[in-house]
Amino acid sequence: MKPLLALNWKLQKGPAEALSWSKSLLEKLPSNLAADLAIMSPTISLSAVSGVLLGSKVAFGAQDVSAQGKGAFTGETAAAWLLELGCKFAVIGHSERREYHGETDFIANAKVKATQAAGLTPILCVGEKLEVREAGNAESFTVGQLEVALNGVEVNADDSLVIAYEPIWAIGTGKTATPDDAENMGNAIRAFLDGKYGAASAHIRILYGGSVKPDNIKALCARSNVDGALVGGASLELDSVLGMLNALA
Ligand code: PGA
């Protein structure tokens, strides 16, 4: 599989801006992409993004999804409806959802299952806070998150599942994990996935996220078990996205 460059727009780009940005992206995109490219748009902007990108080589998805299919769940968005818009991905368990919305690994587990059941690819985010890393527990903590969030989750084909390792201390702080940090954690996650899924682990890409930008993406993604990146801040400007694609080429 090619590396996956997943753009996490967070609470940026409403429908009008998402529409014009997506159009400009298609105009400027090189014909040969060194990575699979996907935009994680605000839910409200997904129709606009879909109107431009559906059928193109740029995939798209949501930043969160409901664990429920239907019913009295005010404010939620069902995975099946994301699929209806042409989404391929849904980000699940991002540290900002955990921090500001009380999402737990158990909730992430239910969301991963609902997402897969609808035919979408979950991008499950895990990663430790600074104090956990400083105490030397980064790997056991992160693998522990996976144990719960992947309980009963099956993997049988490419893109059944994507994991994003995002150390919380590196998100939006300008502090990137070193390529060694990213690789060490990638290896620990891979060892867990190999143990759980055997040969099917090869279907799962492990992304790194946290202050990724054009001048560090190449060194990070050159490492084993760093199969792409989930990018926040550097995903907002077109030039920076083109710069990251160029760096991966
Ligand atoms: P950042 O965000 O690239 O701005 O650090 C990454 C993320 O939160 O997915």
PDB file of C-alpha atoms and ligand atoms in Angstrom, residues 6-8 10 91 94-96 125 164 166-167 170-175 208-213 230-235, ligand 1:
ATOM      1  CA  ALA A   6      -4.885  12.156   5.761  1.00  0.00           C
ATOM      2  CA  LEU A   7      -5.744  15.837   6.228  1.00  0.00           C
ATOM      3  CA  ASN A   8      -7.559  16.629   9.460  1.00  0.00           C
ATOM      4  CA  LYS A  10     -10.677  20.039  12.493  1.00  0.00           C
ATOM      5  CA  VAL A  91     -11.605   9.422  12.245  1.00  0.00           C
ATOM      6  CA  HIS A  94      -9.040  11.717  18.210  1.00  0.00           C
ATOM      7  CA  SER A  95      -7.428  13.106  21.371  1.00  0.00           C
ATOM      8  CA  GLU A  96      -9.540  16.268  21.060  1.00  0.00           C
ATOM      9  CA  CYS A 125      -6.373   7.547  16.939  1.00  0.00           C
ATOM     10  CA  ALA A 164      -3.067   6.862  13.777  1.00  0.00           C
ATOM     11  CA  GLU A 166      -0.705  10.817  17.727  1.00  0.00           C
ATOM     12  CA  PRO A 167       1.311  11.677  20.830  1.00  0.00           C
ATOM     13  CA  ALA A 170       3.035  16.796  19.646  1.00  0.00           C
ATOM     14  CA  ILE A 171      -0.419  17.871  18.415  1.00  0.00           C
ATOM     15  CA  GLY A 172      -0.587  21.502  17.377  1.00  0.00           C
ATOM     16  CA  THR A 173       2.456  22.314  19.507  1.00  0.00           C
ATOM     17  CA  GLY A 174       5.139  22.407  16.842  1.00  0.00           C
ATOM     18  CA  LYS A 175       6.906  19.636  18.816  1.00  0.00           C
ATOM     19  CA  TYR A 208       1.960   9.208  12.625  1.00  0.00           C
ATOM     20  CA  GLY A 209       0.320  12.521  13.569  1.00  0.00           C
ATOM     21  CA  GLY A 210       1.533  15.562  15.491  1.00  0.00           C
ATOM     22  CA  SER A 211       3.029  18.695  13.899  1.00  0.00           C
ATOM     23  CA  VAL A 212       3.722  16.969  10.575  1.00  0.00           C
ATOM     24  CA  LYS A 213       4.648  19.432   7.820  1.00  0.00           C
ATOM     25  CA  LEU A 230      -2.529  12.465   9.886  1.00  0.00           C
ATOM     26  CA  VAL A 231      -1.982  16.192   9.530  1.00  0.00           C
ATOM     27  CA  GLY A 232      -3.814  19.054  11.227  1.00  0.00           C
ATOM     28  CA  GLY A 233      -2.277  22.533  10.978  1.00  0.00           C
ATOM     29  CA  ALA A 234      -0.298  21.860   7.800  1.00  0.00           C
ATOM     30  CA  SER A 235      -3.411  20.534   6.043  1.00  0.00           C
TER      31      SER A 235
HETATM   32  P1  PGA B   1      -1.293  18.919  14.005  1.00  0.00           P
HETATM   33  O1  PGA B   1      -2.595  18.033  14.339  1.00  0.00           O
HETATM   34  O2  PGA B   1      -0.751  18.431  12.700  1.00  0.00           O
HETATM   35  O3  PGA B   1      -1.799  20.335  13.928  1.00  0.00           O
HETATM   36  O4  PGA B   1      -0.328  18.708  15.126  1.00  0.00           O
HETATM   37  C1  PGA B   1      -2.611  16.659  14.087  1.00  0.00           C
HETATM   38  C2  PGA B   1      -3.925  16.064  14.504  1.00  0.00           C
HETATM   39  O5  PGA B   1      -4.463  16.476  15.557  1.00  0.00           O
HETATM   40  O6  PGA B   1      -4.470  15.183  13.832  1.00  0.00           O
END
